[in-house]
Amino acid sequence: MRFFSDNAAPVHPAVLAAIMQADVVDTAYDGDQWSARLHSAFSALFETPVSVLWVSTGTAANCLALAALCPPYAAVLCHADAHVETDEGGAPEFFTHGAKLMTIAGEGAKITPDALGRRLRAIRDDVHQVQPRALTITNATEYGRVYTPDEVAALGALCRAHGLRFHMDGARFANAVAHLGCHPADLTWRAGVEALSFGFVKNGGMMAEALLFFDTTLADETRRRRKRAGHLLSKGRYLAAQLLAMLDDDLWLHNARSANAAAQVIGRAAGGRCLHPVEANEVFIALSPAEAAELRQQGFDFYDWGEGAARLVTSWHHDVTAVQPLADAIAAL
Amino acid sequence: MRFFSDNAAPVHPAVLAAIMQADVVDTAYDGDQWSARLHSAFSALFETPVSVLWVSTGTAANCLALAALCPPYAAVLCHADAHVETDEGGAPEFFTHGAKLMTIAGEGAKITPDALGRRLRAIRDDVHQVQPRALTITNATEYGRVYTPDEVAALGALCRAHGLRFHMDGARFANAVAHLGCHPADLTWRAGVEALSFGFVKNGGMMAEALLFFDTTLADETRRRRKRAGHLLSKGRYLAAQLLAMLDDDLWLHNARSANAAAQVIGRAAGGRCLHPVEANEVFIALSPAEAAELRQQGFDFYDWGEGAARLVTSWHHDVTAVQPLADAIAAL
Amino acid sequence: MRFFSDNAAPVHPAVLAAIMQADVVDTAYDGDQWSARLHSAFSALFETPVSVLWVSTGTAANCLALAALCPPYAAVLCHADAHVETDEGGAPEFFTHGAKLMTIAGEGAKITPDALGRRLRAIRDDVHQVQPRALTITNATEYGRVYTPDEVAALGALCRAHGLRFHMDGARFANAVAHLGCHPADLTWRAGVEALSFGFVKNGGMMAEALLFFDTTLADETRRRRKRAGHLLSKGRYLAAQLLAMLDDDLWLHNARSANAAAQVIGRAAGGRCLHPVEANEVFIALSPAEAAELRQQGFDFYDWGEGAARLVTSWHHDVTAVQPLADAIAAL
Amino acid sequence: MRFFSDNAAPVHPAVLAAIMQADVVDTAYDGDQWSARLHSAFSALFETPVSVLWVSTGTAANCLALAALCPPYAAVLCHADAHVETDEGGAPEFFTHGAKLMTIAGEGAKITPDALGRRLRAIRDDVHQVQPRALTITNATEYGRVYTPDEVAALGALCRAHGLRFHMDGARFANAVAHLGCHPADLTWRAGVEALSFGFVKNGGMMAEALLFFDTTLADETRRRRKRAGHLLSKGRYLAAQLLAMLDDDLWLHNARSANAAAQVIGRAAGGRCLHPVEANEVFIALSPAEAAELRQQGFDFYDWGEGAARLVTSWHHDVTAVQPLADAIAAL
């Protein structure tokens, strides 16, 4: 059983069905009927007018957002363990034309207002030092931690005070919302977030991610940047249909709840081994090489996470029964 | 009936079936079993070792190739009507970090060795003028014309003589091969082509295109560039499976033959109206506004192509019977 | 005697003297007393508040201006023979992060409103085609022709109507003003120009050029871009002092008048050989290889300009007596 | 008396004299007789064939070097306090098209082989993490510390072992050599350095810095990059002449010795206040706000360096007598 990544999971049947239904003759690029419905569908979900662009990867969504929010000669503030800093192969620098990522430390890959304030104060305001123009946070974080609406709002207030634009990498936004039980709006634009990468691939989609602008004035320029980055698909309806299927009947939320619940089962079994509180669909545990080998011998696959630690990721197609064998195996170590 | 673009066509059933078969748990990115088979599948087809990267758009394939072949401070030679020059929203400049496109005129969007030679001689070799480092041609061209293996080889020889790398935009490569009845190798590496964008989306695929390097040393760097451009999909098996399905039993060639045959039916009906010889799956015809209106009233959709002209594009799901009504309508004008 | 380029000329004694006077301890970068005086000095000359940045080359001035006026995903319209297109080694693409130069033909390297209008109408307004955002013209042009205030204003009006920003490459702005006898303001901001590269190096300076923003809001960002391009000199006072010396007692205008007058002497001697009206300090003449050889044997150096033609450039240190030998030699051919 | 920066110092008389001597008609750009002599002059000094490019700023020299040594999709390793990281306004990212700076901590702004090795081991070799391709060190460092030939060679060996190119930012290279009393070759190419930014502006020059390639194959491409960055001056002889003057009779070394000796006087007076050993021409001392105010009241200017600390920089025009008043004032605190 694989717990490498939520990317290893198959596609949810409803998404596959939607792709089949979109298999008709229609206008190319994003001129089709599915793409046209994205704005209203997401606006309804977020209770505010949003502009939406579909793209095929989270990296593209994140980096198109950063390019819209930060000029080439400025900097984006992010956590030192942020996906944009450590796992996107330099894509932020590519899309922004060389903007600098300035990193901030913090437990569980979370940035606190205090840490942000300290980082800002350390930057001289002259032409010799690159000046920050944007903040990006990941929710749920790379360590499976979740920012609450209040925590996001505190960062949002700091951003406004310092002239920073505010982006949220929501590759696992669904898991964050599922954990909090809050309204998606409370976690985003009501807390000052201006652009959201809303991830669906890790949550049952095939290759469609949504880039949402709550500041809708940024969308037109970004449509040009999307084309220029080769991210406007000629048969875009096959992407748009995936997103609409995920929104239908809150499939995104149900899938995330399954993944989160599965993670809780593992987390509870792991008990004191847990290196971070389990809030979303990732469980980080202390695990000796011998223990890791034992689990693998029993057929469980996962990534080592540095020395003596492992990362276990659940996904939409795990439920509490599916992960019970892993939970039992961990408990029995 | 729509003749706007081969992008308007649906996906071939065999491709959809392949996607369904790939819907299993497997390794993320391009670590899956389908992606692993790409190199041998394309190497077999081209009778030489090739390195293949899948991407989701032809623009990405073209521009990753150009970035591998041309440094930022140099230029890519292309036809003035080339897709990279007129229809990719500045993507070549983005991926190459600002390399210059230098355009060459020529009938039917084809570049002749003479025209290439003249363009090269007009460039002063000093640091003030940008120096060309690569040539890209489109086969079949943007006007549905086809370069023969000999024509490609003549350009290839000029490239070698002048230190130019050589790329072929094969968004409609299948239609060119179908027209010529030649071996794919004769039209590419045997004629000096070092990188090929082999298009499948216009030919029955969903969103998978292949970037082939005959100079396989360019692939490693390009894998990094692909990730950096957000073009490494996390569930890449759904793309790789599409390409393999297109190669199975030469589906790519059968589809292209259908589209070409349909274009021939229209071209023959259009007769003297044809603005270019019909060689692939595009038909450009003289058409007055009144005539265009009449065709549209009969339910045929297509793009105007400047004043008094129209472009009609056939695709894999047109066959000679399907387009007969349009052929009859044109003949009856 | 050298007529290769106005860059071959030495530095005007007053400029050298100013450099010597600036040879004191002062604040680094542009925090010195000379740099501080630039804004008021140029504002006085142009009768409007301007923001000025000194840089060491005309290429830097032009390309910093274009970067301020045109986003990476858009295009700059320019003449096909413009210096930015043919002689800056790809610097516009570098500074703008890959914006496209779109060229316009026109006699004497001049762009007419008609030609500009036609070019604009040929661009489809969709994401597939790069959209123009700025126009740059050179005054005096690369062929020594001069735009009048009315001609500039007509282009300026078109720019406003089409949402284009407007830049003037004034490497030989002084020669244009000297020819027209107009006020510098009439040729620039009063005619809609928003940024001017005001050249001094070809006109007696050593390595100081001025980049002027009439839209002063663009200056702050450009100061960052200047630093980022390595164009903020640590001992900037040695540049600022050059510019101030050129403005003192209208030295820039006197120098340009000398160069223009010298060109007139040559132009009159050349008579019907002239390929363009002589308006500034460049003379283009029909000259057979034999005639060129003869002139060179007599000690006159110059560039061939294509086949059967030559370019003769005068500078501040030529006056009407200094060029008489060349004029006589041409007349005697 | 100003101890802000060695950039505040005036230009050495011999450099001014050289500029005057270059004030003749000659070929533009770098086609003049002075530029032509650079290669042999520097090759003689370094006892190996070098290719030299003059530029007007250290930032340009550093960043052209990094662009030659590191592709856009890779990373440059540097110290966290390196000038390229903290004080060049994002120029490394601009010139390299978005390569990432990866920082390493270390006392006195020095990188040890151990620290470099640890940093390298922390990078996963996959396409998701940016891979390092070059190392840059500053000698003398930003804290006035000096790498010995052995220390450089140890880093050079690590670079070779890990496929890293090796650059030295020598803004104060002269001060390092003056401190060590070694041969310039021992500190550079004999220790594995492939490109050196050899600074002259802080050491008595006006605006000329040398970029030296010991791997001379990198020079041709860099000449194109220099032009493309607007750093090829049209009257380049005024820069080349400065460099030649600095090499004549080892003026560079004499000037650096003066500055270093002056720093020693201050350092000895400061005694236990010194925060770093004084090796080059910078003295960092503990200084309370009250003490700083007292020194300033006595007419000494300098930068605060964080809380309770100050930076005092000497230059070529300070000698041991000139700085005695400051030394006395510090001793008297």
PDB file of C-alpha atoms in Angstrom, chain C residues 62-246:
ATOM      1  CA  ASN C  62      16.793  52.869 -23.783  1.00  0.00           C
ATOM      2  CA  CYS C  63      16.249  49.483 -22.279  1.00  0.00           C
ATOM      3  CA  LEU C  64      15.547  50.658 -18.743  1.00  0.00           C
ATOM      4  CA  ALA C  65      12.925  52.914 -20.297  1.00  0.00           C
ATOM      5  CA  LEU C  66      11.384  50.074 -22.279  1.00  0.00           C
ATOM      6  CA  ALA C  67      11.310  47.878 -19.175  1.00  0.00           C
ATOM      7  CA  ALA C  68       9.425  50.621 -17.356  1.00  0.00           C
ATOM      8  CA  LEU C  69       6.943  51.031 -20.208  1.00  0.00           C
ATOM      9  CA  CYS C  70       6.278  47.483 -21.377  1.00  0.00           C
ATOM     10  CA  PRO C  71       5.583  44.288 -19.409  1.00  0.00           C
ATOM     11  CA  PRO C  72       7.426  41.070 -20.308  1.00  0.00           C
ATOM     12  CA  TYR C  73       4.425  39.508 -22.056  1.00  0.00           C
ATOM     13  CA  ALA C  74       3.794  42.454 -24.368  1.00  0.00           C
ATOM     14  CA  ALA C  75       5.501  44.158 -27.305  1.00  0.00           C
ATOM     15  CA  VAL C  76       7.324  47.353 -28.148  1.00  0.00           C
ATOM     16  CA  LEU C  77       6.691  48.827 -31.570  1.00  0.00           C
ATOM     17  CA  CYS C  78       9.742  50.253 -33.283  1.00  0.00           C
ATOM     18  CA  HIS C  79      11.159  50.932 -36.717  1.00  0.00           C
ATOM     19  CA  ALA C  80      12.795  47.989 -38.486  1.00  0.00           C
ATOM     20  CA  ASP C  81      16.062  49.957 -38.565  1.00  0.00           C
ATOM     21  CA  ALA C  82      15.825  51.161 -34.983  1.00  0.00           C
ATOM     22  CA  HIS C  83      18.963  50.886 -32.890  1.00  0.00           C
ATOM     23  CA  VAL C  84      17.047  48.840 -30.295  1.00  0.00           C
ATOM     24  CA  GLU C  85      16.159  46.308 -32.981  1.00  0.00           C
ATOM     25  CA  THR C  86      19.441  46.073 -34.873  1.00  0.00           C
ATOM     26  CA  ASP C  87      22.332  47.241 -32.710  1.00  0.00           C
ATOM     27  CA  GLU C  88      21.781  46.594 -29.036  1.00  0.00           C
ATOM     28  CA  GLY C  89      22.616  42.902 -28.946  1.00  0.00           C
ATOM     29  CA  GLY C  90      19.248  41.848 -27.604  1.00  0.00           C
ATOM     30  CA  ALA C  91      19.342  44.300 -24.683  1.00  0.00           C
ATOM     31  CA  PRO C  92      15.662  45.278 -25.035  1.00  0.00           C
ATOM     32  CA  GLU C  93      14.686  41.632 -24.682  1.00  0.00           C
ATOM     33  CA  PHE C  94      17.037  41.271 -21.710  1.00  0.00           C
ATOM     34  CA  PHE C  95      15.835  44.298 -19.762  1.00  0.00           C
ATOM     35  CA  THR C  96      12.144  43.701 -20.506  1.00  0.00           C
ATOM     36  CA  HIS C  97      12.367  39.965 -19.773  1.00  0.00           C
ATOM     37  CA  GLY C  98      11.482  38.957 -23.266  1.00  0.00           C
ATOM     38  CA  ALA C  99       9.059  41.564 -24.550  1.00  0.00           C
ATOM     39  CA  LYS C 100       8.820  41.352 -28.317  1.00  0.00           C
ATOM     40  CA  LEU C 101      10.015  44.061 -30.659  1.00  0.00           C
ATOM     41  CA  MET C 102       7.474  44.534 -33.447  1.00  0.00           C
ATOM     42  CA  THR C 103       8.939  46.369 -36.378  1.00  0.00           C
ATOM     43  CA  ILE C 104       7.453  48.909 -38.752  1.00  0.00           C
ATOM     44  CA  ALA C 105       8.975  49.941 -42.071  1.00  0.00           C
ATOM     45  CA  GLY C 106       9.323  53.544 -43.189  1.00  0.00           C
ATOM     46  CA  GLU C 107      11.557  55.846 -45.159  1.00  0.00           C
ATOM     47  CA  GLY C 108      14.572  57.289 -43.379  1.00  0.00           C
ATOM     48  CA  ALA C 109      13.935  55.102 -40.341  1.00  0.00           C
ATOM     49  CA  LYS C 110      10.877  57.205 -39.553  1.00  0.00           C
ATOM     50  CA  ILE C 111       7.508  55.828 -38.516  1.00  0.00           C
ATOM     51  CA  THR C 112       4.427  57.565 -39.870  1.00  0.00           C
ATOM     52  CA  PRO C 113       1.058  57.572 -38.124  1.00  0.00           C
ATOM     53  CA  ASP C 114      -0.349  55.688 -41.105  1.00  0.00           C
ATOM     54  CA  ALA C 115       2.236  52.962 -40.853  1.00  0.00           C
ATOM     55  CA  LEU C 116       1.706  52.709 -37.111  1.00  0.00           C
ATOM     56  CA  GLY C 117      -2.049  52.477 -37.572  1.00  0.00           C
ATOM     57  CA  ARG C 118      -1.735  49.737 -40.175  1.00  0.00           C
ATOM     58  CA  ARG C 119       0.585  47.728 -37.933  1.00  0.00           C
ATOM     59  CA  LEU C 120      -1.805  48.008 -35.015  1.00  0.00           C
ATOM     60  CA  ARG C 121      -4.777  46.885 -37.078  1.00  0.00           C
ATOM     61  CA  ALA C 122      -2.911  43.739 -38.145  1.00  0.00           C
ATOM     62  CA  ILE C 123      -2.668  42.472 -34.561  1.00  0.00           C
ATOM     63  CA  ARG C 124      -5.484  40.227 -33.348  1.00  0.00           C
ATOM     64  CA  ASP C 125      -6.519  41.061 -29.810  1.00  0.00           C
ATOM     65  CA  ASP C 126      -6.342  37.633 -28.211  1.00  0.00           C
ATOM     66  CA  VAL C 127      -3.943  35.847 -25.880  1.00  0.00           C
ATOM     67  CA  HIS C 128      -2.249  34.043 -28.765  1.00  0.00           C
ATOM     68  CA  GLN C 129      -0.762  37.183 -30.241  1.00  0.00           C
ATOM     69  CA  VAL C 130       1.563  39.379 -28.271  1.00  0.00           C
ATOM     70  CA  GLN C 131      -0.072  42.773 -27.752  1.00  0.00           C
ATOM     71  CA  PRO C 132       1.861  46.042 -28.127  1.00  0.00           C
ATOM     72  CA  ARG C 133       2.130  48.279 -25.097  1.00  0.00           C
ATOM     73  CA  ALA C 134       4.727  50.833 -26.111  1.00  0.00           C
ATOM     74  CA  LEU C 135       6.152  52.710 -29.057  1.00  0.00           C
ATOM     75  CA  THR C 136       9.742  53.843 -29.325  1.00  0.00           C
ATOM     76  CA  ILE C 137      11.050  56.210 -31.961  1.00  0.00           C
ATOM     77  CA  THR C 138      14.552  57.520 -32.514  1.00  0.00           C
ATOM     78  CA  ASN C 139      15.073  61.245 -32.970  1.00  0.00           C
ATOM     79  CA  ALA C 140      17.208  62.062 -34.882  1.00  0.00           C
ATOM     80  CA  THR C 141      16.758  58.695 -36.601  1.00  0.00           C
ATOM     81  CA  GLU C 142      19.359  56.118 -37.533  1.00  0.00           C
ATOM     82  CA  TYR C 143      19.410  57.751 -40.989  1.00  0.00           C
ATOM     83  CA  GLY C 144      19.911  61.245 -39.683  1.00  0.00           C
ATOM     84  CA  ARG C 145      16.299  62.274 -40.223  1.00  0.00           C
ATOM     85  CA  VAL C 146      14.430  64.418 -37.746  1.00  0.00           C
ATOM     86  CA  TYR C 147      10.854  64.113 -36.484  1.00  0.00           C
ATOM     87  CA  THR C 148       9.213  67.510 -36.026  1.00  0.00           C
ATOM     88  CA  PRO C 149       7.162  68.314 -32.933  1.00  0.00           C
ATOM     89  CA  ASP C 150       3.999  67.891 -35.003  1.00  0.00           C
ATOM     90  CA  GLU C 151       5.086  64.508 -36.264  1.00  0.00           C
ATOM     91  CA  VAL C 152       5.884  63.366 -32.750  1.00  0.00           C
ATOM     92  CA  ALA C 153       2.583  64.716 -31.476  1.00  0.00           C
ATOM     93  CA  ALA C 154       0.660  62.807 -34.142  1.00  0.00           C
ATOM     94  CA  LEU C 155       2.304  59.593 -32.976  1.00  0.00           C
ATOM     95  CA  GLY C 156       1.717  60.596 -29.370  1.00  0.00           C
ATOM     96  CA  ALA C 157      -1.993  60.995 -30.043  1.00  0.00           C
ATOM     97  CA  LEU C 158      -2.141  57.535 -31.608  1.00  0.00           C
ATOM     98  CA  CYS C 159      -0.340  56.101 -28.583  1.00  0.00           C
ATOM     99  CA  ARG C 160      -2.874  57.604 -26.208  1.00  0.00           C
ATOM    100  CA  ALA C 161      -5.721  56.286 -28.340  1.00  0.00           C
ATOM    101  CA  HIS C 162      -4.336  52.763 -28.324  1.00  0.00           C
ATOM    102  CA  GLY C 163      -3.013  52.515 -24.782  1.00  0.00           C
ATOM    103  CA  LEU C 164       0.632  52.608 -25.832  1.00  0.00           C
ATOM    104  CA  ARG C 165       3.370  54.187 -23.730  1.00  0.00           C
ATOM    105  CA  PHE C 166       5.744  56.417 -25.692  1.00  0.00           C
ATOM    106  CA  HIS C 167       9.535  56.483 -25.559  1.00  0.00           C
ATOM    107  CA  MET C 168      12.043  58.497 -27.537  1.00  0.00           C
ATOM    108  CA  ASP C 169      15.564  57.230 -28.129  1.00  0.00           C
ATOM    109  CA  GLY C 170      17.417  60.520 -28.149  1.00  0.00           C
ATOM    110  CA  ALA C 171      20.972  59.298 -28.670  1.00  0.00           C
ATOM    111  CA  ARG C 172      21.101  62.266 -31.057  1.00  0.00           C
ATOM    112  CA  PHE C 173      18.294  64.276 -29.487  1.00  0.00           C
ATOM    113  CA  ALA C 174      20.598  67.291 -29.352  1.00  0.00           C
ATOM    114  CA  ASN C 175      21.121  67.139 -33.102  1.00  0.00           C
ATOM    115  CA  ALA C 176      17.370  66.962 -33.656  1.00  0.00           C
ATOM    116  CA  VAL C 177      16.731  70.006 -31.468  1.00  0.00           C
ATOM    117  CA  ALA C 178      19.607  71.875 -33.096  1.00  0.00           C
ATOM    118  CA  HIS C 179      18.147  71.151 -36.510  1.00  0.00           C
ATOM    119  CA  LEU C 180      14.611  72.164 -35.602  1.00  0.00           C
ATOM    120  CA  GLY C 181      15.429  75.147 -33.435  1.00  0.00           C
ATOM    121  CA  CYS C 182      12.475  74.164 -31.297  1.00  0.00           C
ATOM    122  CA  HIS C 183      12.156  73.922 -27.543  1.00  0.00           C
ATOM    123  CA  PRO C 184      13.123  70.508 -26.127  1.00  0.00           C
ATOM    124  CA  ALA C 185       9.729  70.358 -24.425  1.00  0.00           C
ATOM    125  CA  ASP C 186       7.898  70.676 -27.750  1.00  0.00           C
ATOM    126  CA  LEU C 187       9.669  67.637 -29.087  1.00  0.00           C
ATOM    127  CA  THR C 188       8.983  65.494 -26.047  1.00  0.00           C
ATOM    128  CA  TRP C 189       6.409  65.706 -23.269  1.00  0.00           C
ATOM    129  CA  ARG C 190       4.268  68.321 -24.983  1.00  0.00           C
ATOM    130  CA  ALA C 191       4.013  65.844 -27.867  1.00  0.00           C
ATOM    131  CA  GLY C 192       3.167  62.912 -25.616  1.00  0.00           C
ATOM    132  CA  VAL C 193       6.618  61.416 -24.997  1.00  0.00           C
ATOM    133  CA  GLU C 194       6.761  59.846 -21.526  1.00  0.00           C
ATOM    134  CA  ALA C 195      10.400  58.809 -21.364  1.00  0.00           C
ATOM    135  CA  LEU C 196      13.454  60.144 -23.158  1.00  0.00           C
ATOM    136  CA  SER C 197      16.930  58.713 -23.510  1.00  0.00           C
ATOM    137  CA  PHE C 198      18.870  61.952 -23.791  1.00  0.00           C
ATOM    138  CA  GLY C 199      22.265  61.139 -25.258  1.00  0.00           C
ATOM    139  CA  PHE C 200      25.467  62.952 -24.379  1.00  0.00           C
ATOM    140  CA  VAL C 201      28.272  60.528 -25.184  1.00  0.00           C
ATOM    141  CA  LYS C 202      28.007  61.004 -28.950  1.00  0.00           C
ATOM    142  CA  ASN C 203      27.909  64.736 -28.305  1.00  0.00           C
ATOM    143  CA  GLY C 204      31.032  65.344 -26.225  1.00  0.00           C
ATOM    144  CA  GLY C 205      30.422  63.363 -23.052  1.00  0.00           C
ATOM    145  CA  MET C 206      32.587  60.548 -21.749  1.00  0.00           C
ATOM    146  CA  MET C 207      30.158  57.856 -20.512  1.00  0.00           C
ATOM    147  CA  ALA C 208      27.133  59.611 -19.081  1.00  0.00           C
ATOM    148  CA  GLU C 209      23.652  59.423 -20.575  1.00  0.00           C
ATOM    149  CA  ALA C 210      20.429  60.705 -19.063  1.00  0.00           C
ATOM    150  CA  LEU C 211      17.212  58.762 -18.798  1.00  0.00           C
ATOM    151  CA  LEU C 212      14.363  61.219 -18.276  1.00  0.00           C
ATOM    152  CA  PHE C 213      10.886  60.331 -17.109  1.00  0.00           C
ATOM    153  CA  PHE C 214       8.215  62.911 -17.773  1.00  0.00           C
ATOM    154  CA  ASP C 215       5.899  60.451 -16.068  1.00  0.00           C
ATOM    155  CA  THR C 216       7.894  60.711 -12.871  1.00  0.00           C
ATOM    156  CA  THR C 217       6.043  57.820 -11.227  1.00  0.00           C
ATOM    157  CA  LEU C 218       8.203  55.469 -13.277  1.00  0.00           C
ATOM    158  CA  ALA C 219      11.473  56.607 -11.744  1.00  0.00           C
ATOM    159  CA  ASP C 220      11.374  54.777  -8.407  1.00  0.00           C
ATOM    160  CA  GLU C 221      10.923  51.379  -9.954  1.00  0.00           C
ATOM    161  CA  THR C 222      13.567  52.194 -12.527  1.00  0.00           C
ATOM    162  CA  ARG C 223      16.092  53.068  -9.849  1.00  0.00           C
ATOM    163  CA  ARG C 224      15.697  49.493  -8.651  1.00  0.00           C
ATOM    164  CA  ARG C 225      16.006  48.140 -12.167  1.00  0.00           C
ATOM    165  CA  ARG C 226      19.139  50.242 -12.697  1.00  0.00           C
ATOM    166  CA  LYS C 227      20.796  48.791  -9.616  1.00  0.00           C
ATOM    167  CA  ARG C 228      19.676  45.288 -10.609  1.00  0.00           C
ATOM    168  CA  ALA C 229      21.290  45.741 -14.017  1.00  0.00           C
ATOM    169  CA  GLY C 230      24.605  46.785 -12.467  1.00  0.00           C
ATOM    170  CA  HIS C 231      24.171  50.317 -13.760  1.00  0.00           C
ATOM    171  CA  LEU C 232      24.325  52.197 -10.474  1.00  0.00           C
ATOM    172  CA  LEU C 233      27.948  53.318 -10.338  1.00  0.00           C
ATOM    173  CA  SER C 234      29.560  53.482  -6.948  1.00  0.00           C
ATOM    174  CA  LYS C 235      31.250  56.784  -7.782  1.00  0.00           C
ATOM    175  CA  GLY C 236      28.287  58.178  -9.645  1.00  0.00           C
ATOM    176  CA  ARG C 237      29.340  61.773  -9.148  1.00  0.00           C
ATOM    177  CA  TYR C 238      31.765  61.365 -12.038  1.00  0.00           C
ATOM    178  CA  LEU C 239      28.772  60.718 -14.285  1.00  0.00           C
ATOM    179  CA  ALA C 240      26.404  63.300 -12.902  1.00  0.00           C
ATOM    180  CA  ALA C 241      29.088  65.972 -13.261  1.00  0.00           C
ATOM    181  CA  GLN C 242      29.375  65.199 -16.965  1.00  0.00           C
ATOM    182  CA  LEU C 243      25.678  65.757 -17.512  1.00  0.00           C
ATOM    183  CA  LEU C 244      25.647  69.011 -15.606  1.00  0.00           C
ATOM    184  CA  ALA C 245      28.604  70.247 -17.635  1.00  0.00           C
ATOM    185  CA  MET C 246      26.744  69.458 -20.834  1.00  0.00           C
TER     186      MET C 246
END
